[in-house]
PDB file of C-alpha atoms in Angstrom:
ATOM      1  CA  UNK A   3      -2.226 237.098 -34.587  1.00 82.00           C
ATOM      2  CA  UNK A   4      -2.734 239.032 -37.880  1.00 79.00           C
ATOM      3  CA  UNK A   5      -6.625 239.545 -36.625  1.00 80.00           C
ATOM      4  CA  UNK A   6      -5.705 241.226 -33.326  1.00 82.00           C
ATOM      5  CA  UNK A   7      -2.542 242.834 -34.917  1.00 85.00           C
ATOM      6  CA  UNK A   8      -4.939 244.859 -37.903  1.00 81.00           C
ATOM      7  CA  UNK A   9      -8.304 244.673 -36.125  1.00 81.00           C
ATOM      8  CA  UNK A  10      -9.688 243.599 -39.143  1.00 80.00           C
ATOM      9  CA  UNK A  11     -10.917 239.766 -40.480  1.00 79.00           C
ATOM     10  CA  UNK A  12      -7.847 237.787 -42.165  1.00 82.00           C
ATOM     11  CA  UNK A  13      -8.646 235.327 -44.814  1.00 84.00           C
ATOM     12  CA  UNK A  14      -6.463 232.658 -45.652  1.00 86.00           C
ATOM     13  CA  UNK A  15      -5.670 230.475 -48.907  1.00 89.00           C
ATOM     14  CA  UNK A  16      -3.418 227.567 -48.983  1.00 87.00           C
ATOM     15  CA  UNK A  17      -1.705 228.515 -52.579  1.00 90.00           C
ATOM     16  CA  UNK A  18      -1.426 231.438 -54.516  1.00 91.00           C
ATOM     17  CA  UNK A  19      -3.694 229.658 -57.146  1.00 91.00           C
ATOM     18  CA  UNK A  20      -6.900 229.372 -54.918  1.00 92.00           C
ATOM     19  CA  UNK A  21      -6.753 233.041 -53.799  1.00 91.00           C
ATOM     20  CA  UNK A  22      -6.166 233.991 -57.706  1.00 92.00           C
ATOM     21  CA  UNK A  23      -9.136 231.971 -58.296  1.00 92.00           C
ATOM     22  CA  UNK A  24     -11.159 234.119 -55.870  1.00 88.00           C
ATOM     23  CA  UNK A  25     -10.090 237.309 -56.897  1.00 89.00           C
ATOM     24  CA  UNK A  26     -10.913 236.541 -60.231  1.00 89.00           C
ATOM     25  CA  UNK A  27     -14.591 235.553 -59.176  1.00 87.00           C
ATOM     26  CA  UNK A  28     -15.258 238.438 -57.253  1.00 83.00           C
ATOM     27  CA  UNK A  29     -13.808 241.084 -60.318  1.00 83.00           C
ATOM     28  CA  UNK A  30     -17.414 242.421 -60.398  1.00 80.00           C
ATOM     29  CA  UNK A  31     -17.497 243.537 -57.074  1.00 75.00           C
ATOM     30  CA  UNK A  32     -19.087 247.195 -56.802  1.00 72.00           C
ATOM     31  CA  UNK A  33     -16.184 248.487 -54.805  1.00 68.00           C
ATOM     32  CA  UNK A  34     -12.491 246.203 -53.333  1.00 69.00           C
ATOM     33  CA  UNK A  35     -10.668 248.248 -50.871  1.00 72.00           C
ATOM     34  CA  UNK A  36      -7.213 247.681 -50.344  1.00 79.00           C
ATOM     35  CA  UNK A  37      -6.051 244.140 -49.762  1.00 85.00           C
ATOM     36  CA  UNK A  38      -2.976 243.284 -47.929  1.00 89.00           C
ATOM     37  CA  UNK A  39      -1.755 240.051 -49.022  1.00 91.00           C
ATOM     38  CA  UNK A  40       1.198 238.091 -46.847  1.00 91.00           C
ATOM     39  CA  UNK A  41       3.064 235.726 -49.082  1.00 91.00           C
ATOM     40  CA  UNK A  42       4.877 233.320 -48.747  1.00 88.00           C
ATOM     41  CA  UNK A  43       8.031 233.233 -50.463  1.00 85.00           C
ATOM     42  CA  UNK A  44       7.275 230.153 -52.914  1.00 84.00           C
ATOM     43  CA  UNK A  45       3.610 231.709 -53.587  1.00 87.00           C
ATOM     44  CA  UNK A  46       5.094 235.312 -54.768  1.00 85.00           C
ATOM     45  CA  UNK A  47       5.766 235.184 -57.805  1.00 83.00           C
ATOM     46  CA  UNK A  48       2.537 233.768 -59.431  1.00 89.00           C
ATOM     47  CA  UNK A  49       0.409 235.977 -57.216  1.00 89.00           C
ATOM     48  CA  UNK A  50       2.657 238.973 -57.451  1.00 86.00           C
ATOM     49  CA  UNK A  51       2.690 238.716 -61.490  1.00 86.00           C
ATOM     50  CA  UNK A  52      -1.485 238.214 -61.207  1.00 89.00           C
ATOM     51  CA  UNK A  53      -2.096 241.404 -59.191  1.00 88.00           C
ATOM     52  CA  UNK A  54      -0.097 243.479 -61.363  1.00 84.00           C
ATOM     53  CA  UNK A  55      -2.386 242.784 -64.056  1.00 84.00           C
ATOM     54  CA  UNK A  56      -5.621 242.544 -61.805  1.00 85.00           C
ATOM     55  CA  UNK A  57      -7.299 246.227 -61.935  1.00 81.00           C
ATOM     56  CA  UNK A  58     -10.244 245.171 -59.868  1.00 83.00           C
ATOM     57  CA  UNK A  59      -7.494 244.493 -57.376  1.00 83.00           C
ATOM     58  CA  UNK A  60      -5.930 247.352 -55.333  1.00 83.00           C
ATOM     59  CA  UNK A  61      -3.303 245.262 -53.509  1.00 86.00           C
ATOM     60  CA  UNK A  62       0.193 245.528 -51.248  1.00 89.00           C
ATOM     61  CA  UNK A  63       2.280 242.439 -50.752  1.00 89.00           C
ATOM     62  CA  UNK A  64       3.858 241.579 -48.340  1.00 89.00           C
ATOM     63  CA  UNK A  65       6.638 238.748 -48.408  1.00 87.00           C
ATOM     64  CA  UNK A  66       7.354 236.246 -45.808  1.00 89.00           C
ATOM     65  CA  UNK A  67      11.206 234.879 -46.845  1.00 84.00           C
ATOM     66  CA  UNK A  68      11.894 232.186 -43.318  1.00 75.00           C
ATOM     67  CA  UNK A  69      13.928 230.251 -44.376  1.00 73.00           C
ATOM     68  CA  UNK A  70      17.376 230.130 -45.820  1.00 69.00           C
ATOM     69  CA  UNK A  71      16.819 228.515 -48.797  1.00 66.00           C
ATOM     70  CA  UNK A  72      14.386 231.200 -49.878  1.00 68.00           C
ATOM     71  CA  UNK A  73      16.643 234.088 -48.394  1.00 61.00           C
ATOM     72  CA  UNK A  74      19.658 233.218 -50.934  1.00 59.00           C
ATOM     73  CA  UNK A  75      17.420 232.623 -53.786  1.00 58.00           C
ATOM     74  CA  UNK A  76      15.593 236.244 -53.357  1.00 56.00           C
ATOM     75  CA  UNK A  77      17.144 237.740 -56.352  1.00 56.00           C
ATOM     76  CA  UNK A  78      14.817 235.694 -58.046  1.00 62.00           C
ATOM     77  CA  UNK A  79      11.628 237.730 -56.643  1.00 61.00           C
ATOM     78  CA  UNK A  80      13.900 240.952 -56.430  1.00 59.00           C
ATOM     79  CA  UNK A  81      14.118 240.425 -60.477  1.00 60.00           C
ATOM     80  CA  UNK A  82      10.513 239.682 -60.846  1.00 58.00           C
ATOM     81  CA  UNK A  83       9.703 242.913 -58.678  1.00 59.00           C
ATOM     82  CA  UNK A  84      11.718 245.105 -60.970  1.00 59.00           C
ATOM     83  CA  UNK A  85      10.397 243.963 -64.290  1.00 59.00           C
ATOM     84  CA  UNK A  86       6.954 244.997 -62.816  1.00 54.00           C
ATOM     85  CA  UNK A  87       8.192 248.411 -61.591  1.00 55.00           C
ATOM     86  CA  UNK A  88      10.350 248.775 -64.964  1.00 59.00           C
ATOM     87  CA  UNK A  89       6.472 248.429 -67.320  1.00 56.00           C
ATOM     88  CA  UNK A  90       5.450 251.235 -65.217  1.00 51.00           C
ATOM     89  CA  UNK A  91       3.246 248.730 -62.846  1.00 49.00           C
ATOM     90  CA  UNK A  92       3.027 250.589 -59.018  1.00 52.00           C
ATOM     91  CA  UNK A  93       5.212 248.204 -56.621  1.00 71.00           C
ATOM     92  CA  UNK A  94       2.979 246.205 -54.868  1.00 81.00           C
ATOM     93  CA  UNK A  95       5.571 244.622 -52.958  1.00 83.00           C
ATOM     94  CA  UNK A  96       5.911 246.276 -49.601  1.00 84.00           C
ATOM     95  CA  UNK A  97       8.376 244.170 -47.678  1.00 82.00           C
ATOM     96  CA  UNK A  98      10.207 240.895 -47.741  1.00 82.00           C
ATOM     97  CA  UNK A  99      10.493 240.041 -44.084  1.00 84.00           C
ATOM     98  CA  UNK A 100      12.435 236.671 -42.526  1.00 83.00           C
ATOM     99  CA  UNK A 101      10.028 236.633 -39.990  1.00 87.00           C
ATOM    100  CA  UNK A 102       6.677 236.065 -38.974  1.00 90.00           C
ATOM    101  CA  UNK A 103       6.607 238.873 -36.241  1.00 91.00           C
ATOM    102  CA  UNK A 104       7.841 241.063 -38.646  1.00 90.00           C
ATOM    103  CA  UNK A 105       5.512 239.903 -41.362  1.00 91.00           C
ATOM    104  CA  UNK A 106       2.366 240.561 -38.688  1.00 92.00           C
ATOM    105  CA  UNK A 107       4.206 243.896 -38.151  1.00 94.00           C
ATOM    106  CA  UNK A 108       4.691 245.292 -41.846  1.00 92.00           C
ATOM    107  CA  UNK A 109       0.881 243.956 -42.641  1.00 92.00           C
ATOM    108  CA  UNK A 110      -0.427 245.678 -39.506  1.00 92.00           C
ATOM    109  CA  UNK A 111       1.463 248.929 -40.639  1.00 93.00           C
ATOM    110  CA  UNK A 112      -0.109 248.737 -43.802  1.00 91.00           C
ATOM    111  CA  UNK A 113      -3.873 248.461 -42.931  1.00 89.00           C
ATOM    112  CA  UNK A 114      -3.289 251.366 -40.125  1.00 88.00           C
ATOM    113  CA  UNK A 115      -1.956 253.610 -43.285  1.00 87.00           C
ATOM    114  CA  UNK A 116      -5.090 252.390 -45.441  1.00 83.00           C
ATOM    115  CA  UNK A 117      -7.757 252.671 -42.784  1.00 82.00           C
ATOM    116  CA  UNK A 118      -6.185 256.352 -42.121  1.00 83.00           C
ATOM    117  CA  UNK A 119      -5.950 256.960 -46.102  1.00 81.00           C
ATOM    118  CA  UNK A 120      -9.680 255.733 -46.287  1.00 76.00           C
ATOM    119  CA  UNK A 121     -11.106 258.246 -43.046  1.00 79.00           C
ATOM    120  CA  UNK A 122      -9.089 261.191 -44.335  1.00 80.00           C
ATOM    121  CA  UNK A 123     -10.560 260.658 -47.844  1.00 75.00           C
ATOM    122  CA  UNK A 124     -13.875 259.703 -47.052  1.00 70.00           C
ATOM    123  CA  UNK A 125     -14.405 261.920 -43.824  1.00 67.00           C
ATOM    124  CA  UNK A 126     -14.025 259.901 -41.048  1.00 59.00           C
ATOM    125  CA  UNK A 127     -15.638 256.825 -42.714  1.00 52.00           C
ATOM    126  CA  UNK A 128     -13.432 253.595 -43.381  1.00 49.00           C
ATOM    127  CA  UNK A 129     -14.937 250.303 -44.837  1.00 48.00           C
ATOM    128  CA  UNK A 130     -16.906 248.012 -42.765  1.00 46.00           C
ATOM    129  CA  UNK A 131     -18.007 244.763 -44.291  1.00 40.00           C
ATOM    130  CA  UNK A 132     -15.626 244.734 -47.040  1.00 42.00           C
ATOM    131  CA  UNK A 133     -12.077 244.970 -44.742  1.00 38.00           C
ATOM    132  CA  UNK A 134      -9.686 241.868 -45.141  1.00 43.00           C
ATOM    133  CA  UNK A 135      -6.298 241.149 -44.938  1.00 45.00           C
ATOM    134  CA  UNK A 136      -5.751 238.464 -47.378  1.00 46.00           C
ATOM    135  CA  UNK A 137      -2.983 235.582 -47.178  1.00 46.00           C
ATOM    136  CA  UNK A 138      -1.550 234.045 -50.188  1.00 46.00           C
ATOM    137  CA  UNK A 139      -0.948 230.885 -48.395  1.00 43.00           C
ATOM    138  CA  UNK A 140      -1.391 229.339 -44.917  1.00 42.00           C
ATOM    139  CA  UNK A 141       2.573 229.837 -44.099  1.00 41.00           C
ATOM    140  CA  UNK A 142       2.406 226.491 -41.546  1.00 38.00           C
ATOM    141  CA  UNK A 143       2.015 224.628 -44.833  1.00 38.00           C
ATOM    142  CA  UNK A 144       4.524 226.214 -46.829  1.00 39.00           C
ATOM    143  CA  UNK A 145       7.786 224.786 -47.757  1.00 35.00           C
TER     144      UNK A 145
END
């Protein structure tokens, strides 16, 4: 869904742990465009706290809250959100959404506003081989 919904390649990473362990191997990278990550809720905070330290990184979140047990314990990543904004750290998180149509909507919106950023500022050229909408976790799995 995320593939046709973007139009770009999705990668996906069971835990927020294996996709910090990529990021971190591909820091020397010539040039990262912006990554897109959809989280879900149980993976946010580790990943969210990593990529606000990660300046090889240029990353939105985006945060998939399903359930209700996550839902009435989001003042947990609300508080972790505005310690990062409150050390002067650009929100990365772009939406919490309680669903995953609405998650493949708010990612989709996301990569349309980069790709456009990327052709204005670069004259008509976006990325090619380097697009990817990364996933913090395989949300089937999560719990």
């Amino acid at each position: 869904q995320l593939d046709s919904a973007t139009g770009l390649p999705t990668k996906v990473h069971k835990t927020a742990e294996k996709c910090m362990r990529l990021l971190r191997k591909k820091r020397n990278a010539k040039a990262r465009p912006l990554s897109v990550f959809l989280v879900s809720f149980a993976n946010a905070p580790p990943l969210v706290r990593y990529l606000s330290t990660a300046d090889h990184v240029d990353a939105k979140v985006v945060v998939l809250c399903d359930s209700a047990r996550c839902r009435s314990a989001s003042a947990r990543l609300a508080g972790i959100v505005g310690d990062l904004a409150s050390t002067g750290v650009a929100p990365l998180v772009e939406a919490v959404v309680g669903s995953f149509e609405e998650a493949v909507a708010a990612v989709a919106k996301l990569t349309t506003a980069a790709l456009a950023a990327a052709r204005e500022r670069y004259g008509g050229v976006a990325w090619e081989a380097e697009d990817e909408t990364d996933l913090g976790e395989d949300d089937a799995n999560s719990s």
